[in-house]
């Protein structure tokens, strides 16, 4: 990361408000998961969040079995009211519908979940608190605090409605501040513009008829509202089980190409859905909201000078399908493990080696898979979306459809359990590992 001004000592009326072994900035899935795993490891962790809970987060609210796996690893009870289970995905391509059940793997559960982020994020943050993490809400980090060598030794923030300046000191800081990536940017960790990026919007609708569906519905044949050209994305209708559905669409941004008007694209698509689904202005429950999706591990280094980047701040969203909750939680867990190990060592080279284990482990888990996904997103999906992959030849062959679904959702057993695992694991292993530069 590039050098920034030395701010140690401060230049304003700041107080040292709290000390911790690790300060985590942002209590979304990445931050709460990092805080939970750190607290479980006996680390004194302070979680800073600019908002209060419960709060909204623009999202599709859908979890694949990989995401459910992360919740189970945290001991979150997903059997109670409010969690809606899915059996798989239903892809719609023109006049064809393809039903794909989640695979029965040894490593992952065989169901997905939906739950509004309004509830989900609060459940996760309370879970982290119960494990021992301290939470300060209405605290907005404004930048990293660095010592004379440029190492991060805490964060600067403003707290409360009056925006009182505060400083929090800790030997390690985890940036889980989402797409803004404010802390990372302040240290010069900029987005790699060669990696794919997407924009998505969503809205809730009252749709009793679709709300209890067992499949996540995905429409792969989005068209430009004026030209009719195929678009690089998909639309979704995710059942929430409470009388509502989460409806939205996500679109890869294409370099040198003007993005279509997403609202008009959504309206044109929803006009094709059956009227009894109620996906119109009359059935809407709340406003349409949009946000960016940083993908493909697009911000590096994920560790440098005392700062670890997790979740969207590191661009961990999957370039294959736009899924980011699971990846946020998983990166939070991996970062927590590295930080907890590092803190058992004195400051210096041995501690740094443990911290460098974080990007190394992300690379081991996702490096090749994301590299392949970045390639697919850039050269295939960004041209005409998922439609070519879901052509008639593939969709009429259950093994091919199953394999494609498992590739898109990163669901295989390793060591391989069946032929699909074997093919996918081999494909990923044959992909050259990313280097520090690529
Ligand atoms: C429309 C849309 C649909 C999506 N659908 C899905 C889906 O269905 N499934 C899926 O898996 N993923 C989906 N994603 C992606 C997913 O929402 C993100 O990848 C995920 O939320 C990332 O989690 P995070 O914890 O890294 O960041 P966030 O969830 O953004 O959390 C960041 C937290 O940091 C706080 N914060 C930010 N700045 C500061 C600051 N300066 N100081 C203190 N706190 C701060 C924020 O208030 C927030 O609480 C979707 C994204 C969009 C935009």
GROMACS .gro file of N, CA and C and ligand atoms in nm, residues 24-33 47-53 55-64 67 113-114 117 120-121 124 136 138-143 156-158 175-183 198-203 216 234 236 238 246-250 289-294 310-318 321-329 331, ligand 1:
model
  332
   24UNK      N    1  -1.241  -0.369   1.415
   24UNK     CA    2  -1.304  -0.406   1.287
   24UNK      C    3  -1.396  -0.292   1.248
   25UNK      N    4  -1.380  -0.242   1.127
   25UNK     CA    5  -1.463  -0.130   1.080
   25UNK      C    6  -1.571  -0.183   0.986
   26UNK      N    7  -1.697  -0.172   1.028
   26UNK     CA    8  -1.810  -0.215   0.945
   26UNK      C    9  -1.870  -0.345   0.998
   27UNK      N   10  -2.000  -0.339   1.032
   27UNK     CA   11  -2.066  -0.458   1.087
   27UNK      C   12  -2.165  -0.519   0.989
   28UNK      N   13  -2.120  -0.536   0.863
   28UNK     CA   14  -2.194  -0.619   0.768
   28UNK      C   15  -2.151  -0.764   0.792
   29UNK      N   16  -2.184  -0.854   0.699
   29UNK     CA   17  -2.147  -0.994   0.718
   29UNK      C   18  -1.996  -1.017   0.734
   30UNK      N   19  -1.915  -0.939   0.663
   30UNK     CA   20  -1.770  -0.958   0.673
   30UNK      C   21  -1.721  -0.918   0.812
   31UNK      N   22  -1.762  -0.800   0.857
   31UNK     CA   23  -1.713  -0.749   0.985
   31UNK      C   24  -1.766  -0.829   1.103
   32UNK      N   25  -1.896  -0.863   1.101
   32UNK     CA   26  -1.952  -0.938   1.213
   32UNK      C   27  -1.892  -1.077   1.220
   33UNK      N   28  -1.868  -1.136   1.104
   33UNK     CA   29  -1.809  -1.269   1.103
   33UNK      C   30  -1.664  -1.263   1.154
   47UNK      N   31  -1.588  -0.364   1.736
   47UNK     CA   32  -1.652  -0.352   1.604
   47UNK      C   33  -1.715  -0.212   1.595
   48UNK      N   34  -1.678  -0.137   1.493
   48UNK     CA   35  -1.732  -0.001   1.475
   48UNK      C   36  -1.828   0.000   1.357
   49UNK      N   37  -1.944   0.058   1.374
   49UNK     CA   38  -2.044   0.061   1.267
   49UNK      C   39  -2.106   0.200   1.261
   50UNK      N   40  -2.118   0.250   1.138
   50UNK     CA   41  -2.168   0.388   1.125
   50UNK      C   42  -2.319   0.398   1.149
   51UNK      N   43  -2.392   0.287   1.128
   51UNK     CA   44  -2.537   0.291   1.145
   51UNK      C   45  -2.578   0.225   1.276
   52UNK      N   46  -2.709   0.224   1.299
   52UNK     CA   47  -2.767   0.150   1.411
   52UNK      C   48  -2.836   0.027   1.356
   53UNK      N   49  -2.860  -0.074   1.440
   53UNK     CA   50  -2.933  -0.193   1.395
   53UNK      C   51  -3.073  -0.194   1.454
   55UNK      N   52  -3.092  -0.222   1.028
   55UNK     CA   53  -3.081  -0.125   0.921
   55UNK      C   54  -3.089  -0.199   0.786
   56UNK      N   55  -3.125  -0.123   0.683
   56UNK     CA   56  -3.136  -0.181   0.549
   56UNK      C   57  -3.000  -0.200   0.486
   57UNK      N   58  -2.987  -0.297   0.397
   57UNK     CA   59  -2.871  -0.304   0.309
   57UNK      C   60  -2.923  -0.352   0.175
   58UNK      N   61  -2.888  -0.281   0.071
   58UNK     CA   62  -2.936  -0.320  -0.062
   58UNK      C   63  -2.875  -0.453  -0.100
   59UNK      N   64  -2.959  -0.555  -0.120
   59UNK     CA   65  -2.908  -0.689  -0.147
   59UNK      C   66  -3.021  -0.774  -0.203
   60UNK      N   67  -2.987  -0.890  -0.257
   60UNK     CA   68  -3.088  -0.984  -0.304
   60UNK      C   69  -3.134  -1.076  -0.193
   61UNK      N   70  -3.059  -1.076  -0.082
   61UNK     CA   71  -3.094  -1.154   0.038
   61UNK      C   72  -3.085  -1.305   0.019
   62UNK      N   73  -3.016  -1.351  -0.084
   62UNK     CA   74  -3.011  -1.495  -0.112
   62UNK      C   75  -2.878  -1.557  -0.071
   63UNK      N   76  -2.887  -1.675  -0.008
   63UNK     CA   77  -2.765  -1.749   0.030
   63UNK      C   78  -2.766  -1.885  -0.037
   64UNK      N   79  -2.657  -1.920  -0.100
   64UNK     CA   80  -2.641  -2.056  -0.154
   64UNK      C   81  -2.595  -2.145  -0.037
   67UNK      N   82  -2.300  -2.029   0.155
   67UNK     CA   83  -2.327  -1.925   0.254
   67UNK      C   84  -2.387  -1.983   0.381
  113UNK      N   85  -3.076  -2.040   0.173
  113UNK     CA   86  -3.161  -1.962   0.262
  113UNK      C   87  -3.185  -1.823   0.204
  114UNK      N   88  -3.298  -1.765   0.243
  114UNK     CA   89  -3.315  -1.621   0.220
  114UNK      C   90  -3.361  -1.558   0.351
  117UNK      N   91  -3.175  -0.857   0.466
  117UNK     CA   92  -3.053  -0.808   0.532
  117UNK      C   93  -3.090  -0.721   0.652
  120UNK      N   94  -3.096  -1.010   0.887
  120UNK     CA   95  -2.976  -1.095   0.880
  120UNK      C   96  -2.856  -1.027   0.945
  121UNK      N   97  -2.834  -0.901   0.910
  121UNK     CA   98  -2.714  -0.834   0.961
  121UNK      C   99  -2.722  -0.813   1.111
  124UNK      N  100  -2.641  -1.145   1.284
  124UNK     CA  101  -2.497  -1.172   1.284
  124UNK      C  102  -2.421  -1.084   1.384
  136UNK      N  103  -1.963  -0.069   1.881
  136UNK     CA  104  -1.997   0.073   1.893
  136UNK      C  105  -2.067   0.113   1.764
  138UNK      N  106  -2.308   0.395   1.531
  138UNK     CA  107  -2.303   0.540   1.503
  138UNK      C  108  -2.161   0.595   1.514
  139UNK      N  109  -2.067   0.511   1.477
  139UNK     CA  110  -1.928   0.555   1.473
  139UNK      C  111  -1.880   0.536   1.329
  140UNK      N  112  -1.847   0.646   1.265
  140UNK     CA  113  -1.806   0.638   1.125
  140UNK      C  114  -1.656   0.658   1.115
  141UNK      N  115  -1.587   0.555   1.068
  141UNK     CA  116  -1.442   0.567   1.051
  141UNK      C  117  -1.415   0.666   0.938
  142UNK      N  118  -1.321   0.756   0.962
  142UNK     CA  119  -1.289   0.854   0.857
  142UNK      C  120  -1.154   0.825   0.792
  143UNK      N  121  -1.073   0.742   0.858
  143UNK     CA  122  -0.945   0.707   0.798
  143UNK      C  123  -0.859   0.627   0.893
  156UNK      N  124  -0.928   0.666   1.284
  156UNK     CA  125  -0.991   0.791   1.322
  156UNK      C  126  -1.138   0.778   1.288
  157UNK      N  127  -1.221   0.840   1.366
  157UNK     CA  128  -1.364   0.827   1.342
  157UNK      C  129  -1.437   0.950   1.392
  158UNK      N  130  -1.564   0.957   1.355
  158UNK     CA  131  -1.653   1.055   1.416
  158UNK      C  132  -1.768   0.977   1.478
  175UNK      N  133  -1.058  -0.392   0.781
  175UNK     CA  134  -1.149  -0.304   0.706
  175UNK      C  135  -1.259  -0.390   0.647
  176UNK      N  136  -1.382  -0.372   0.699
  176UNK     CA  137  -1.500  -0.445   0.648
  176UNK      C  138  -1.605  -0.343   0.611
  177UNK      N  139  -1.558  -0.232   0.551
  177UNK     CA  140  -1.646  -0.117   0.529
  177UNK      C  141  -1.714  -0.119   0.393
  178UNK      N  142  -1.722  -0.237   0.331
  178UNK     CA  143  -1.804  -0.251   0.210
  178UNK      C  144  -1.746  -0.183   0.088
  179UNK      N  145  -1.834  -0.155  -0.009
  179UNK     CA  146  -1.787  -0.104  -0.139
  179UNK      C  147  -1.713   0.029  -0.128
  180UNK      N  148  -1.741   0.108  -0.025
  180UNK     CA  149  -1.672   0.238  -0.016
  180UNK      C  150  -1.522   0.216   0.001
  181UNK      N  151  -1.485   0.110   0.073
  181UNK     CA  152  -1.344   0.075   0.094
  181UNK      C  153  -1.261   0.196   0.137
  182UNK      N  154  -1.320   0.275   0.221
  182UNK     CA  155  -1.257   0.402   0.259
  182UNK      C  156  -1.118   0.383   0.319
  183UNK      N  157  -1.104   0.285   0.408
  183UNK     CA  158  -0.974   0.266   0.474
  183UNK      C  159  -0.869   0.220   0.374
  198UNK      N  160  -1.998  -0.502  -1.134
  198UNK     CA  161  -2.139  -0.507  -1.174
  198UNK      C  162  -2.218  -0.404  -1.095
  199UNK      N  163  -2.336  -0.374  -1.145
  199UNK     CA  164  -2.430  -0.290  -1.071
  199UNK      C  165  -2.559  -0.369  -1.058
  200UNK      N  166  -2.626  -0.353  -0.945
  200UNK     CA  167  -2.750  -0.427  -0.927
  200UNK      C  168  -2.852  -0.338  -0.857
  201UNK      N  169  -2.980  -0.366  -0.882
  201UNK     CA  170  -3.085  -0.298  -0.807
  201UNK      C  171  -3.188  -0.398  -0.761
  202UNK      N  172  -3.257  -0.361  -0.654
  202UNK     CA  173  -3.359  -0.453  -0.601
  202UNK      C  174  -3.473  -0.376  -0.538
  203UNK      N  175  -3.587  -0.447  -0.531
  203UNK     CA  176  -3.705  -0.390  -0.467
  203UNK      C  177  -3.785  -0.505  -0.405
  216UNK      N  178  -3.498  -2.055  -0.588
  216UNK     CA  179  -3.457  -1.918  -0.622
  216UNK      C  180  -3.476  -1.903  -0.772
  234UNK      N  181  -2.859  -1.103  -1.502
  234UNK     CA  182  -2.981  -1.182  -1.484
  234UNK      C  183  -3.074  -1.111  -1.386
  236UNK      N  184  -3.372  -1.165  -1.077
  236UNK     CA  185  -3.406  -1.267  -0.977
  236UNK      C  186  -3.538  -1.236  -0.907
  238UNK      N  187  -3.652  -1.374  -0.547
  238UNK     CA  188  -3.615  -1.460  -0.432
  238UNK      C  189  -3.727  -1.458  -0.329
  246UNK      N  190  -3.798  -1.071  -0.292
  246UNK     CA  191  -3.694  -0.973  -0.325
  246UNK      C  192  -3.670  -0.988  -0.475
  247UNK      N  193  -3.692  -0.879  -0.548
  247UNK     CA  194  -3.682  -0.883  -0.694
  247UNK      C  195  -3.574  -0.785  -0.738
  248UNK      N  196  -3.489  -0.828  -0.827
  248UNK     CA  197  -3.388  -0.735  -0.875
  248UNK      C  198  -3.316  -0.786  -0.996
  249UNK      N  199  -3.221  -0.708  -1.042
  249UNK     CA  200  -3.135  -0.757  -1.149
  249UNK      C  201  -2.995  -0.701  -1.132
  250UNK      N  202  -2.900  -0.779  -1.179
  250UNK     CA  203  -2.760  -0.739  -1.172
  250UNK      C  204  -2.701  -0.745  -1.311
  289UNK      N  205  -3.376   0.025  -0.496
  289UNK     CA  206  -3.243   0.072  -0.453
  289UNK      C  207  -3.135  -0.001  -0.531
  290UNK      N  208  -3.025   0.067  -0.552
  290UNK     CA  209  -2.917   0.004  -0.629
  290UNK      C  210  -2.783   0.024  -0.561
  291UNK      N  211  -2.688  -0.058  -0.599
  291UNK     CA  212  -2.550  -0.045  -0.546
  291UNK      C  213  -2.454  -0.121  -0.639
  292UNK      N  214  -2.325  -0.094  -0.619
  292UNK     CA  215  -2.222  -0.159  -0.701
  292UNK      C  216  -2.179  -0.291  -0.640
  293UNK      N  217  -2.129  -0.381  -0.725
  293UNK     CA  218  -2.077  -0.510  -0.678
  293UNK      C  219  -1.930  -0.523  -0.718
  294UNK      N  220  -1.839  -0.502  -0.623
  294UNK     CA  221  -1.696  -0.519  -0.655
  294UNK      C  222  -1.658  -0.668  -0.655
  310UNK      N  223  -1.146  -0.722   0.415
  310UNK     CA  224  -1.235  -0.838   0.402
  310UNK      C  225  -1.364  -0.796   0.330
  311UNK      N  226  -1.432  -0.894   0.271
  311UNK     CA  227  -1.561  -0.870   0.206
  311UNK      C  228  -1.550  -0.773   0.089
  312UNK      N  229  -1.656  -0.694   0.070
  312UNK     CA  230  -1.660  -0.606  -0.046
  312UNK      C  231  -1.544  -0.508  -0.050
  313UNK      N  232  -1.487  -0.474   0.065
  313UNK     CA  233  -1.375  -0.379   0.061
  313UNK      C  234  -1.255  -0.443  -0.010
  314UNK      N  235  -1.250  -0.576  -0.016
  314UNK     CA  236  -1.145  -0.645  -0.091
  314UNK      C  237  -1.196  -0.692  -0.226
  315UNK      N  238  -1.321  -0.662  -0.258
  315UNK     CA  239  -1.380  -0.706  -0.385
  315UNK      C  240  -1.398  -0.857  -0.391
  316UNK      N  241  -1.451  -0.915  -0.283
  316UNK     CA  242  -1.457  -1.063  -0.279
  316UNK      C  243  -1.580  -1.122  -0.350
  317UNK      N  244  -1.668  -1.038  -0.403
  317UNK     CA  245  -1.789  -1.093  -0.469
  317UNK      C  246  -1.749  -1.185  -0.584
  318UNK      N  247  -1.821  -1.297  -0.595
  318UNK     CA  248  -1.787  -1.395  -0.698
  318UNK      C  249  -1.814  -1.339  -0.837
  321UNK      N  250  -2.128  -1.526  -1.025
  321UNK     CA  251  -2.272  -1.512  -1.005
  321UNK      C  252  -2.314  -1.388  -0.924
  322UNK      N  253  -2.217  -1.308  -0.880
  322UNK     CA  254  -2.252  -1.186  -0.805
  322UNK      C  255  -2.283  -1.210  -0.659
  323UNK      N  256  -2.255  -1.331  -0.611
  323UNK     CA  257  -2.282  -1.364  -0.470
  323UNK      C  258  -2.170  -1.306  -0.384
  324UNK      N  259  -2.210  -1.241  -0.270
  324UNK     CA  260  -2.104  -1.177  -0.191
  324UNK      C  261  -2.117  -1.194  -0.041
  325UNK      N  262  -2.235  -1.239   0.008
  325UNK     CA  263  -2.252  -1.250   0.153
  325UNK      C  264  -2.162  -1.361   0.206
  326UNK      N  265  -2.169  -1.475   0.139
  326UNK     CA  266  -2.090  -1.590   0.182
  326UNK      C  267  -1.940  -1.557   0.179
  327UNK      N  268  -1.897  -1.493   0.069
  327UNK     CA  269  -1.756  -1.460   0.053
  327UNK      C  270  -1.712  -1.358   0.158
  328UNK      N  271  -1.806  -1.268   0.195
  328UNK     CA  272  -1.774  -1.170   0.300
  328UNK      C  273  -1.750  -1.245   0.432
  329UNK      N  274  -1.839  -1.340   0.462
  329UNK     CA  275  -1.826  -1.413   0.589
  329UNK      C  276  -1.702  -1.501   0.589
  331UNK      N  277  -1.423  -1.465   0.409
  331UNK     CA  278  -1.299  -1.387   0.420
  331UNK      C  279  -1.283  -1.333   0.562
  439LIG     C1  280  -2.862  -0.522  -0.538
  439LIG     C2  281  -2.766  -0.621  -0.479
  439LIG     C3  282  -2.806  -0.753  -0.465
  439LIG     C4  283  -2.720  -0.847  -0.404
  439LIG     N1  284  -2.767  -0.974  -0.387
  439LIG     C5  285  -2.691  -1.064  -0.321
  439LIG     C6  286  -2.743  -1.193  -0.290
  439LIG     O1  287  -2.860  -1.223  -0.314
  439LIG     N2  288  -2.660  -1.281  -0.229
  439LIG     C7  289  -2.533  -1.250  -0.196
  439LIG     O2  290  -2.462  -1.337  -0.141
  439LIG     N3  291  -2.480  -1.127  -0.222
  439LIG     C8  292  -2.557  -1.032  -0.282
  439LIG     N4  293  -2.508  -0.907  -0.304
  439LIG     C9  294  -2.372  -0.873  -0.257
  439LIG    C10  295  -2.372  -0.850  -0.104
  439LIG     O3  296  -2.472  -0.759  -0.069
  439LIG    C11  297  -2.235  -0.798  -0.057
  439LIG     O4  298  -2.133  -0.870  -0.118
  439LIG    C12  299  -2.221  -0.809   0.095
  439LIG     O5  300  -2.313  -0.727   0.162
  439LIG    C13  301  -2.078  -0.772   0.139
  439LIG     O6  302  -2.070  -0.772   0.279
  439LIG     P1  303  -1.965  -0.675   0.353
  439LIG     O7  304  -1.979  -0.705   0.498
  439LIG     O8  305  -1.833  -0.685   0.289
  439LIG     O9  306  -2.017  -0.528   0.321
  439LIG     P2  307  -2.153  -0.457   0.361
  439LIG    O10  308  -2.263  -0.555   0.370
  439LIG    O11  309  -2.168  -0.344   0.267
  439LIG    O12  310  -2.127  -0.402   0.508
  439LIG    C14  311  -2.041  -0.293   0.529
  439LIG    C15  312  -2.074  -0.232   0.663
  439LIG    O13  313  -1.981  -0.131   0.693
  439LIG    C16  314  -2.047  -0.015   0.738
  439LIG     N5  315  -1.961   0.098   0.706
  439LIG    C17  316  -1.928   0.145   0.583
  439LIG     N6  317  -1.841   0.247   0.593
  439LIG    C18  318  -1.818   0.264   0.724
  439LIG    C19  319  -1.738   0.356   0.798
  439LIG     N7  320  -1.666   0.450   0.735
  439LIG     N8  321  -1.735   0.346   0.933
  439LIG    C20  322  -1.811   0.253   0.999
  439LIG     N9  323  -1.891   0.165   0.933
  439LIG    C21  324  -1.893   0.170   0.798
  439LIG    C22  325  -2.180  -0.016   0.663
  439LIG    O14  326  -2.278   0.062   0.728
  439LIG    C23  327  -2.212  -0.166   0.665
  439LIG    O15  328  -2.280  -0.202   0.782
  439LIG    C24  329  -2.590  -0.810  -0.364
  439LIG    C25  330  -2.548  -0.677  -0.380
  439LIG    C26  331  -2.636  -0.583  -0.435
  439LIG    C27  332  -2.591  -0.441  -0.449
   0.00000   0.00000   0.00000
